[in-house]
Short mmCIF file of C-alpha atoms in Angstrom, two decimals:
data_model
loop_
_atom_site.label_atom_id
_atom_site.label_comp_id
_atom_site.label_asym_id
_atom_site.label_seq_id
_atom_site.Cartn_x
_atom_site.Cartn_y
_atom_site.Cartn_z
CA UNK A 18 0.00 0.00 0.00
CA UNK A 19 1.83 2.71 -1.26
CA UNK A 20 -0.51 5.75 -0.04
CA UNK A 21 -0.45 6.01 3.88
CA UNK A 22 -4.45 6.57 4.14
CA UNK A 23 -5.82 3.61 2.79
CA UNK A 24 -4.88 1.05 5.28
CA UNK A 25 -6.51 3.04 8.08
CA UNK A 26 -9.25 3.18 6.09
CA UNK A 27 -9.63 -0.47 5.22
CA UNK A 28 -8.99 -0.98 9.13
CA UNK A 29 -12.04 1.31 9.36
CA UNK A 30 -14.08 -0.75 7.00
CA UNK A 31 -13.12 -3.89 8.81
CA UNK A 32 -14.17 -2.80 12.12
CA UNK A 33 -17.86 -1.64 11.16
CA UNK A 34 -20.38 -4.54 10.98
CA UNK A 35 -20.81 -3.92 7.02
CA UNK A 36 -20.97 -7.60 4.90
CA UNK A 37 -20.10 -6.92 1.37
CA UNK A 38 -20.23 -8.46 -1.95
CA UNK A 39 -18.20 -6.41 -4.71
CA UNK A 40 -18.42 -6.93 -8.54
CA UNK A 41 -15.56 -6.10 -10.68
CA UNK A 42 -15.19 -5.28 -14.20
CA UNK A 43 -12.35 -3.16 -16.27
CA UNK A 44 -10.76 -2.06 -13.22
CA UNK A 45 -10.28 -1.26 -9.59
CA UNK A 46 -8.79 -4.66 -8.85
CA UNK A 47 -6.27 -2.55 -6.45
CA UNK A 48 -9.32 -2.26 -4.06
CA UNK A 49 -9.68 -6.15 -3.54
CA UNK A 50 -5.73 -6.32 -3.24
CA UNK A 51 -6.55 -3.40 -0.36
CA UNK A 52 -9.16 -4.90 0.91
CA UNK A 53 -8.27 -8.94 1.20
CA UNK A 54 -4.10 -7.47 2.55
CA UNK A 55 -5.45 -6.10 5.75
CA UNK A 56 -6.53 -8.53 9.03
CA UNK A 57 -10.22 -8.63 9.76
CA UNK A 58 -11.02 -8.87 5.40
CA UNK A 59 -13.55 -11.71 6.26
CA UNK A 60 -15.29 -9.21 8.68
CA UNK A 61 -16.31 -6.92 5.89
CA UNK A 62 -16.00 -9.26 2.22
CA UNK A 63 -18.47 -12.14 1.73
CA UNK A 64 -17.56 -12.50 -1.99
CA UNK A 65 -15.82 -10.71 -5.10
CA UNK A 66 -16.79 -11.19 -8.66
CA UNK A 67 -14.84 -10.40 -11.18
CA UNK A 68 -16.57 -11.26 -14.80
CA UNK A 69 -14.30 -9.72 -17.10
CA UNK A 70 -14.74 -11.38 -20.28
CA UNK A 71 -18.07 -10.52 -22.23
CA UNK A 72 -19.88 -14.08 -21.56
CA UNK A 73 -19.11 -13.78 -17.89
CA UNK A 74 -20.73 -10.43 -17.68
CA UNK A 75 -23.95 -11.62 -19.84
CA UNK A 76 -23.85 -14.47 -17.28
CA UNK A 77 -24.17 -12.55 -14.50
CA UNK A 78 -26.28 -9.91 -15.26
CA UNK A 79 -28.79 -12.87 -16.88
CA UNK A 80 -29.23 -10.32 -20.46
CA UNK A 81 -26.86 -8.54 -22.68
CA UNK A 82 -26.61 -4.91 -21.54
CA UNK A 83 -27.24 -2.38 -23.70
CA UNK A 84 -23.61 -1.01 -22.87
CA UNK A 85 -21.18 -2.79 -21.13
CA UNK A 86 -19.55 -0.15 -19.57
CA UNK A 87 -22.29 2.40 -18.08
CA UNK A 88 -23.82 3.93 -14.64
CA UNK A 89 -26.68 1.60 -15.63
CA UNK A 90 -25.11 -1.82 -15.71
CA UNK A 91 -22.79 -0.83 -12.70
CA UNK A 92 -26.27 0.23 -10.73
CA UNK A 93 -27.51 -3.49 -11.87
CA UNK A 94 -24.36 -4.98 -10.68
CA UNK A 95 -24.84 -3.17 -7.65
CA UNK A 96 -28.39 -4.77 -7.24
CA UNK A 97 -26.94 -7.95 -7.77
CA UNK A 98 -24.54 -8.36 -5.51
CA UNK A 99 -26.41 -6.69 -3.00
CA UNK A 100 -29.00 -9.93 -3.36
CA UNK A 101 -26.18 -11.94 -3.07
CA UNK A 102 -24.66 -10.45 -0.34
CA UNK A 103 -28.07 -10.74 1.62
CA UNK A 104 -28.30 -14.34 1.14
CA UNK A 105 -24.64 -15.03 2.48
CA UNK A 106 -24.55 -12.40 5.29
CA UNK A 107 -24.65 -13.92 9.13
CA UNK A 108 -27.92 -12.87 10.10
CA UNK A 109 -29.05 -9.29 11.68
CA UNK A 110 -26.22 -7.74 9.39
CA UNK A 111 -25.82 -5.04 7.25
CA UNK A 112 -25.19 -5.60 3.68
CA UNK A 113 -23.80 -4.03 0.88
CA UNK A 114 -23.76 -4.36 -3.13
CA UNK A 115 -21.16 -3.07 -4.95
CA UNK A 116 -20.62 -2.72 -8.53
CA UNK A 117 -18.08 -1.02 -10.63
CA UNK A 118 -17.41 -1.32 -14.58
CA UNK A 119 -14.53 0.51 -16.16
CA UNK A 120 -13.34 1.24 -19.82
CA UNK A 121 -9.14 1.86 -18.77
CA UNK A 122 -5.92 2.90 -20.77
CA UNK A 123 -4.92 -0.53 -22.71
CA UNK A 124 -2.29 -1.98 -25.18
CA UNK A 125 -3.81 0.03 -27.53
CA UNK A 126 -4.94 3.53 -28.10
CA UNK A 127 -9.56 3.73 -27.11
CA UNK A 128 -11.48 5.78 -29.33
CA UNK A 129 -13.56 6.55 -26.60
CA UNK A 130 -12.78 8.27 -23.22
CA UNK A 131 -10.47 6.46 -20.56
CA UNK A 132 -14.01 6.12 -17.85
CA UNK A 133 -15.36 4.02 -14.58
CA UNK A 134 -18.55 3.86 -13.57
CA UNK A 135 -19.35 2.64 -9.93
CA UNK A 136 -22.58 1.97 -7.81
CA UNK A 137 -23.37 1.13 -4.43
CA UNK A 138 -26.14 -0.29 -2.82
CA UNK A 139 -27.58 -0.82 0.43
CA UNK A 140 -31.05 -1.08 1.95
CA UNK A 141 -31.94 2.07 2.37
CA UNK A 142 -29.65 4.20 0.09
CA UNK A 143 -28.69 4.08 -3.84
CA UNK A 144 -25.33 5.42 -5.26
CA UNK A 145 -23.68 5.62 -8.55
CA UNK A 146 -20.91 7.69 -9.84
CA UNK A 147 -19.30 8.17 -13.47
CA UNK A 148 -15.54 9.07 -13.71
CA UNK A 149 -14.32 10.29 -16.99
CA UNK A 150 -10.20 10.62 -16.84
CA UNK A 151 -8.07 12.82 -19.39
CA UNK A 152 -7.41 11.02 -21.22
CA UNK A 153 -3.20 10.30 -21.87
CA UNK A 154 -2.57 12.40 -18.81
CA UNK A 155 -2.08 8.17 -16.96
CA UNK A 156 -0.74 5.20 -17.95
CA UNK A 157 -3.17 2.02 -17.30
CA UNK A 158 -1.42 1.14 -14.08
CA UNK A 159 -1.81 4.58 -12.88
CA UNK A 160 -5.54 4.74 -14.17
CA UNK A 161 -6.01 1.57 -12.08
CA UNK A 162 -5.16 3.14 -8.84
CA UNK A 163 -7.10 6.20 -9.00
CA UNK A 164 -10.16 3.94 -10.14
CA UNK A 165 -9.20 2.05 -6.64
CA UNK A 166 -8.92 4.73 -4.38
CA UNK A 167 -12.80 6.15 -5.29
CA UNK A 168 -13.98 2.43 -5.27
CA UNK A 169 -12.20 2.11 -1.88
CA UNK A 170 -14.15 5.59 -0.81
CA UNK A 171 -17.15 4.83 -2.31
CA UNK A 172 -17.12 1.55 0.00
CA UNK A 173 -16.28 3.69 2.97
CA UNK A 174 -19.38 6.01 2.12
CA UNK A 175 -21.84 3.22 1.97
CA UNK A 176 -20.28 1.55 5.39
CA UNK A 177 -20.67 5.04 7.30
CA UNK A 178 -16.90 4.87 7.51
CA UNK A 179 -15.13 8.66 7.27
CA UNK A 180 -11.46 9.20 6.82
CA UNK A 181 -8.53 11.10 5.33
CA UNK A 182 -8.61 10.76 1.69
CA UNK A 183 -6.78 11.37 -1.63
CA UNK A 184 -8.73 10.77 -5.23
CA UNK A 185 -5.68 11.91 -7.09
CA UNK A 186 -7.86 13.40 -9.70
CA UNK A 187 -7.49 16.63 -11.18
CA UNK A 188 -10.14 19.80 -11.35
CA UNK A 189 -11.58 18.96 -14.60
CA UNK A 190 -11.99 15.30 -13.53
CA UNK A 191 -15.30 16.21 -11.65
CA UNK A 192 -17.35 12.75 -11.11
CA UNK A 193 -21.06 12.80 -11.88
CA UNK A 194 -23.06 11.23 -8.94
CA UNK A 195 -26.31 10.37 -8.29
CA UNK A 196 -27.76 9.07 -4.89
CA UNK A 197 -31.09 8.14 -3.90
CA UNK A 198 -32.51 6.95 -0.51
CA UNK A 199 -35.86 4.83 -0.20
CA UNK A 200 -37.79 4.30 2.87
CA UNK A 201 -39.55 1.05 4.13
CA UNK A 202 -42.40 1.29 1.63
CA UNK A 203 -40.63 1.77 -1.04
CA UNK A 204 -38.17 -0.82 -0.09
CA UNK A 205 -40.86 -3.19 0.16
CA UNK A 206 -42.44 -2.32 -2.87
CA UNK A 207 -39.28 -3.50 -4.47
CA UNK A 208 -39.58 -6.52 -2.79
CA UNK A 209 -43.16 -7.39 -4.17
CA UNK A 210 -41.95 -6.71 -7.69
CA UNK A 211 -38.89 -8.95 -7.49
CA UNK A 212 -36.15 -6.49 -7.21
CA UNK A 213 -35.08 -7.74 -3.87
CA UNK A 214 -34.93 -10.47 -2.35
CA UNK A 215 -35.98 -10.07 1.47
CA UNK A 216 -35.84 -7.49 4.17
CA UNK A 217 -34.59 -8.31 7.66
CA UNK A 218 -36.14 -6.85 10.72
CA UNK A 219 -34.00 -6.86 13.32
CA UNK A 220 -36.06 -6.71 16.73
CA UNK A 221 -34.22 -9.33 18.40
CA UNK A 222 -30.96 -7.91 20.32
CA UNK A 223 -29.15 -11.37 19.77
CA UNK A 224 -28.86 -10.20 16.45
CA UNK A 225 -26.66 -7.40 16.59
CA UNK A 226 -23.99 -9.55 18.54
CA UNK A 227 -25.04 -13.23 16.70
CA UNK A 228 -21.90 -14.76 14.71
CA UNK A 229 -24.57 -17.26 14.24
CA UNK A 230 -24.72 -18.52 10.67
CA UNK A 231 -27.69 -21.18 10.15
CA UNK A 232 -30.62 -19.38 10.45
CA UNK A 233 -33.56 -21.32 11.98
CA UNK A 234 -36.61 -19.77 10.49
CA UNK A 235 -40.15 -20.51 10.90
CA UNK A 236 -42.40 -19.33 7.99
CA UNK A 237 -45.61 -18.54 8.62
CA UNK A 238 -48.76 -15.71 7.57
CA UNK A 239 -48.57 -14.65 11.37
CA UNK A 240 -52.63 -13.46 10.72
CA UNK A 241 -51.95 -13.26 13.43
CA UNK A 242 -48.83 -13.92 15.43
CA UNK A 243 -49.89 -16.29 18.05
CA UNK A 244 -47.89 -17.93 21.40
CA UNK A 245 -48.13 -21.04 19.65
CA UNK A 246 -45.84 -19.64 16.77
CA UNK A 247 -43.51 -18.19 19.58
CA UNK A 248 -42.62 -21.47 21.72
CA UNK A 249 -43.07 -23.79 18.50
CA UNK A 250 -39.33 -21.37 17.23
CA UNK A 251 -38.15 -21.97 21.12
CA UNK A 252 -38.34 -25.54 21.01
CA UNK A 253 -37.43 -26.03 17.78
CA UNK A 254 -33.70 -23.91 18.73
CA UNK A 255 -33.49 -25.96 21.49
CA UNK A 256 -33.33 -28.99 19.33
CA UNK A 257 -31.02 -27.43 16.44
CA UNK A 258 -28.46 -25.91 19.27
CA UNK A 259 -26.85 -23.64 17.42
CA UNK A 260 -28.13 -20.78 15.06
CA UNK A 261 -30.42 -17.91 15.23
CA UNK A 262 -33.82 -17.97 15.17
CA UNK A 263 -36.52 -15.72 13.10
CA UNK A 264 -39.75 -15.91 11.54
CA UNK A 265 -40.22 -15.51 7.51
CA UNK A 266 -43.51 -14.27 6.17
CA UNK A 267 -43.69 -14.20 2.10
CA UNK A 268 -45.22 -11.19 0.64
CA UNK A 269 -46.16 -13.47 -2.35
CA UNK A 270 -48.40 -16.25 -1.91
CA UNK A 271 -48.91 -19.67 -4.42
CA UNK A 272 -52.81 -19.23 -4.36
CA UNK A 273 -53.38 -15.64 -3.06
CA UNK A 274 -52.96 -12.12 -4.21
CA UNK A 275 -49.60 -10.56 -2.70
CA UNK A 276 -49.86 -9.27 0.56
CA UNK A 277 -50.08 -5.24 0.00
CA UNK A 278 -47.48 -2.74 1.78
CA UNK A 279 -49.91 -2.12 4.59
CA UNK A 280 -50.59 -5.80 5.36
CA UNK A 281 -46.80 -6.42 5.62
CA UNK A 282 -46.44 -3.67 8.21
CA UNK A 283 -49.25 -4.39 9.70
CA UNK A 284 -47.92 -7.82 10.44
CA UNK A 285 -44.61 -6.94 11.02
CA UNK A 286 -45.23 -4.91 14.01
CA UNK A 287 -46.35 -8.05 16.07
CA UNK A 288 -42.93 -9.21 16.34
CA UNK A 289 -41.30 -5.70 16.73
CA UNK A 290 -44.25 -5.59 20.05
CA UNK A 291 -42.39 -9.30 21.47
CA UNK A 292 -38.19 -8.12 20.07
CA UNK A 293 -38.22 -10.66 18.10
CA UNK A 294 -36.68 -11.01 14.46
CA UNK A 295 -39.10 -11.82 11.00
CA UNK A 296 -37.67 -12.01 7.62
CA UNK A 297 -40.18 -10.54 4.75
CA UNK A 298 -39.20 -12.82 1.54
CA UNK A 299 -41.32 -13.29 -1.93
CA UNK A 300 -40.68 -16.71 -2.48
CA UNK A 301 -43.80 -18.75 -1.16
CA UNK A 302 -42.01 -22.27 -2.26
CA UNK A 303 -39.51 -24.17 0.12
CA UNK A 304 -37.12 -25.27 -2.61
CA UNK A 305 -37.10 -21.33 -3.48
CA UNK A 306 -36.78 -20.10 0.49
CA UNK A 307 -33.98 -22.99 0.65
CA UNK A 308 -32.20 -21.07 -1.85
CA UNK A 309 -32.68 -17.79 -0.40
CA UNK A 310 -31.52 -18.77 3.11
CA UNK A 311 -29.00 -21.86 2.34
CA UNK A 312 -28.04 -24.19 5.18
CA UNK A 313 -31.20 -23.17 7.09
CA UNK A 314 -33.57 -25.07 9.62
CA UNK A 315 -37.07 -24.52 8.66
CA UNK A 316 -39.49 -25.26 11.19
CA UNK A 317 -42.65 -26.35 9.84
CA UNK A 318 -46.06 -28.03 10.80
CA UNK A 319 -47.03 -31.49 9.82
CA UNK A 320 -49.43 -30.22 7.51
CA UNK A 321 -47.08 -28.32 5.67
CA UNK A 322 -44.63 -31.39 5.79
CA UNK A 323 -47.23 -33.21 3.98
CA UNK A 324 -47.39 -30.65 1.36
CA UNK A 325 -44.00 -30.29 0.65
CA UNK A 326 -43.35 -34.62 -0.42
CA UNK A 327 -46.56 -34.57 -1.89
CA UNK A 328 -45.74 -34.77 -5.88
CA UNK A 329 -49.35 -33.20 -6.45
CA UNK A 330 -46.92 -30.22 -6.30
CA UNK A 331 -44.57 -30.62 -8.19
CA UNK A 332 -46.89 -30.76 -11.45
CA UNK A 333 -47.47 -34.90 -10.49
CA UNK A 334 -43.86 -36.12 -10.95
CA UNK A 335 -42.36 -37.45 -7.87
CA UNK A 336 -38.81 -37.51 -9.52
CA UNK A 337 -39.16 -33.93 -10.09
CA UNK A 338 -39.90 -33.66 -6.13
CA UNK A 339 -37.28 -35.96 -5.08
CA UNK A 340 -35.10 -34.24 -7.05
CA UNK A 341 -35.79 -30.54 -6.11
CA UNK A 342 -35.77 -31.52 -2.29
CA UNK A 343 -32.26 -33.32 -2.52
CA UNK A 344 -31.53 -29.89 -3.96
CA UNK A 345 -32.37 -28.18 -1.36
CA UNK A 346 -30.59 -31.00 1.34
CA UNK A 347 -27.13 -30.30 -1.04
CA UNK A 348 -27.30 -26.71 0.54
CA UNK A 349 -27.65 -27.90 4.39
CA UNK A 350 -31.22 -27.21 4.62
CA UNK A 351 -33.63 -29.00 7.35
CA UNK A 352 -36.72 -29.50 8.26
CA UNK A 353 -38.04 -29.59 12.09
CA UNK A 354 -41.38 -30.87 11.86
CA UNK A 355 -44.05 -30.13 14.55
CA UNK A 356 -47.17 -31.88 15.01
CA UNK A 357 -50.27 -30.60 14.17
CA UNK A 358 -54.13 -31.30 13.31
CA UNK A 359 -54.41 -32.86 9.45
CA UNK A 360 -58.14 -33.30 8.28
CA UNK A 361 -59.52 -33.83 11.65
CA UNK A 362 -56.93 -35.82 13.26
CA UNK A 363 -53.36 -34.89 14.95
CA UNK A 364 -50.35 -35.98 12.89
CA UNK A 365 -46.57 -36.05 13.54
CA UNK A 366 -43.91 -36.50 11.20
CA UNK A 367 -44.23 -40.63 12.15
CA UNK A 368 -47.20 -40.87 10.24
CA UNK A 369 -46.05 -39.78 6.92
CA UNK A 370 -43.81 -41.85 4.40
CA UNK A 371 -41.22 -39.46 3.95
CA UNK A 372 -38.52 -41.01 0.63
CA UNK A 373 -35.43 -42.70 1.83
CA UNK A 374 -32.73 -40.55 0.50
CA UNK A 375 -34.56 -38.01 1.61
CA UNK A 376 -35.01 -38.96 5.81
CA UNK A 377 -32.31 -37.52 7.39
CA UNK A 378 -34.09 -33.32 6.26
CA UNK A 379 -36.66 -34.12 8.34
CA UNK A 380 -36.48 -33.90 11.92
CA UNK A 381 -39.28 -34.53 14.41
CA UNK A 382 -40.43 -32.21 17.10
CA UNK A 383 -41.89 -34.50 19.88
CA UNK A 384 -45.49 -33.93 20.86
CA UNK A 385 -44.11 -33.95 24.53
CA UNK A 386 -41.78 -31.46 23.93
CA UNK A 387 -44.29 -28.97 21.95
CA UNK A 388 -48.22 -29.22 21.11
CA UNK A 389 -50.70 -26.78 20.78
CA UNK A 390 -53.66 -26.99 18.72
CA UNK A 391 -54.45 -23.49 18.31
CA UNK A 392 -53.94 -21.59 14.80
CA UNK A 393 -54.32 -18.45 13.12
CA UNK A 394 -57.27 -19.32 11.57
CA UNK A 395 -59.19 -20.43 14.40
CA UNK A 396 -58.21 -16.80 16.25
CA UNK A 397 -59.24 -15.13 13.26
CA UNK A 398 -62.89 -17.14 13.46
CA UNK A 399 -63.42 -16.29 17.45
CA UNK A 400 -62.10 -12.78 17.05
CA UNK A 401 -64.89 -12.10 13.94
CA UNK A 402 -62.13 -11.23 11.23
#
């Protein structure tokens, strides 16, 4: 590290509870270098991505951009790896996307101007800048550290990280920014429409300390949040021993409308009223949430056990559902099952042929250890709603 600034800065970085995932391309590799060279690197970096070539960047983006090198497909590499980074973050952090695509000096002379482009995003906040150099004033190598240093910043920015700071770039060199913030409707209007993944509520204080990686989430409507729900995710940690528990509601449903902004709220204040954590997702499927939140334990009810072997959903094929759910055990993921009423009569996990290679996802709660008859519905029904 040549300039005495950055590693106090990356120090910085390290120390504030920030995950990141970064995407790279053109440039700015200097940052990572930065970044990976100073203790504490697996505090703040989850993952780096550098698709250089042209396939690798169609890959990733899933479409050929309309330019390769813009504010728009740095924003959308932003996006990206902010998805990403939410999926491998511990849980209760703060994540952050970052995206960057550059157009540098090269072995031969560009037509075009020597330029970066750079995005970050968070879950509140939107930022993208556009760097055009003078052009012959830098060689490539020098290009490559000024392109690192704003990166570097730009992280900083996004981690609520200040510090002394040097772009090296000169008064005409003026970079074009744009920054937009979004609050929690908006954020979860994104999330309806596909543009996130989840949000993360954070009302338990075990998650702010939690170096807890399997999550052990039980998914639910919570219409409404009942004490069953509540000692059903107690017993349930108690078996798993070790990883953090929450609650997942889906904003989109298989069979109903999507819950509106309002009805997510509304919901999502029962749990902020007991401190304790609920993810908002918009993937109603298992295979789908087992992919959103790898190496989970799901805790589930024996109805919804049945539901998920059942090949009726899985358009008929049981190969297809063997298949998907051995999918979804390659990535860690459990199930706890608890017992519950099915069509009159109380079932456990016992009474259901689960398939053989599949056994060892599904783990029973004991009816000794948890059962309690009362649901949502049946609230709803005495209540009048």
């Amino acid at each position: 590290m040549t300039d005495s600034w950055v590693r106090p800065l990356v120090e910085a970085i390290h120390s504030c509870p920030t995950q990141a995932v970064i995407y790279l391309a053109g440039g700015a590799s200097q940052a990572l270098s930065w970044l990976t060279s100073v203790p504490g690197a697996s505090n703040t970096l989850l993952e780096a991505v550098v698709p250089y070539s042209r396939t690798s960047m169609i890959q990733l983006l899933g479409k050929v951009p309309a330019q390769f090198t813009s504010g728009q497909t740095a924003e959308e590499m932003a996006l990206l790896a902010y998805n990403r980074a939410l999926k491998l973050s511990r849980p209760g952090s703060q994540v952050l996307g970052v995206g960057f695509t550059g157009s540098l000096a090269t072995s031969y002379p560009k037509r075009g101007d020597h330029r970066f482009h750079l995005s970050t995003r968070t879950s509140d906040r939107l930022w993208v800048s556009t760097v055009i150099l003078s052009k012959g004033l830098r060689n490539r190598e020098q290009e490559e550290k000024v392109a690192s240093h704003i990166l570097l910043k730009a992280i900083a920015n996004a981690c609520k990280v200040s510090g002394i700071f040097d772009s090296e770039l000169t008064e005409s060199e003026v970079p074009d920014e744009c920054e937009k913030y979004f609050d929690e409707e908006q954020e979860l209007e994104q999330l309806i429409s596909g543009q996130i993944c989840f949000k993360v509520y954070t009302f338990s204080s075990e998650a702010h300390s939690s170096d807890k990686e399997r999550r052990i989430i039980l998914p639910g409507s919570f219409n409404p949040l009942h004490e069953g729900h509540l000692k059903l995710l107690e017993v349930a940690t108690s078996i798993v021993g070790d990883g953090y528990p929450c609650f997942e509601i889906s904003a989109i449903n298989a069979d109903k409308p999507p819950l509106t902004v309002s009805q997510i709220k509304e919901r999502v204040k029962q749990f902020e009223k007991v401190g304790k954590t609920v993810i908002v997702s918009n993937q109603p499927y298992f295979y789908k949430k087992a992919e959103l939140f790898p190496g989970s334990a799901f805790v589930i009810g024996a109805d919804t056990a049945t539901r998920i072997i059942n090949p009726k959903y899985y358009a008929g094929d049981y190969k297809k559902m063997v298949e998907i759910l051995a999918g979804c055990k390659s990535t860690g993921t459990i199930f706890l099952v608890g017992g519950r009423n099915v069509d009159g009569a109380f079932k456990v996990l016992e009474d259901f042929d689960i398939p053989e290679e599949l056994r060892d996802m599904f783990i029973s709660i004991p009816a000794d250890h948890f059962r309690m008859d009362i649901s949502s519905t049946e609230i709803r029904k005495t209540q009048g709603m």
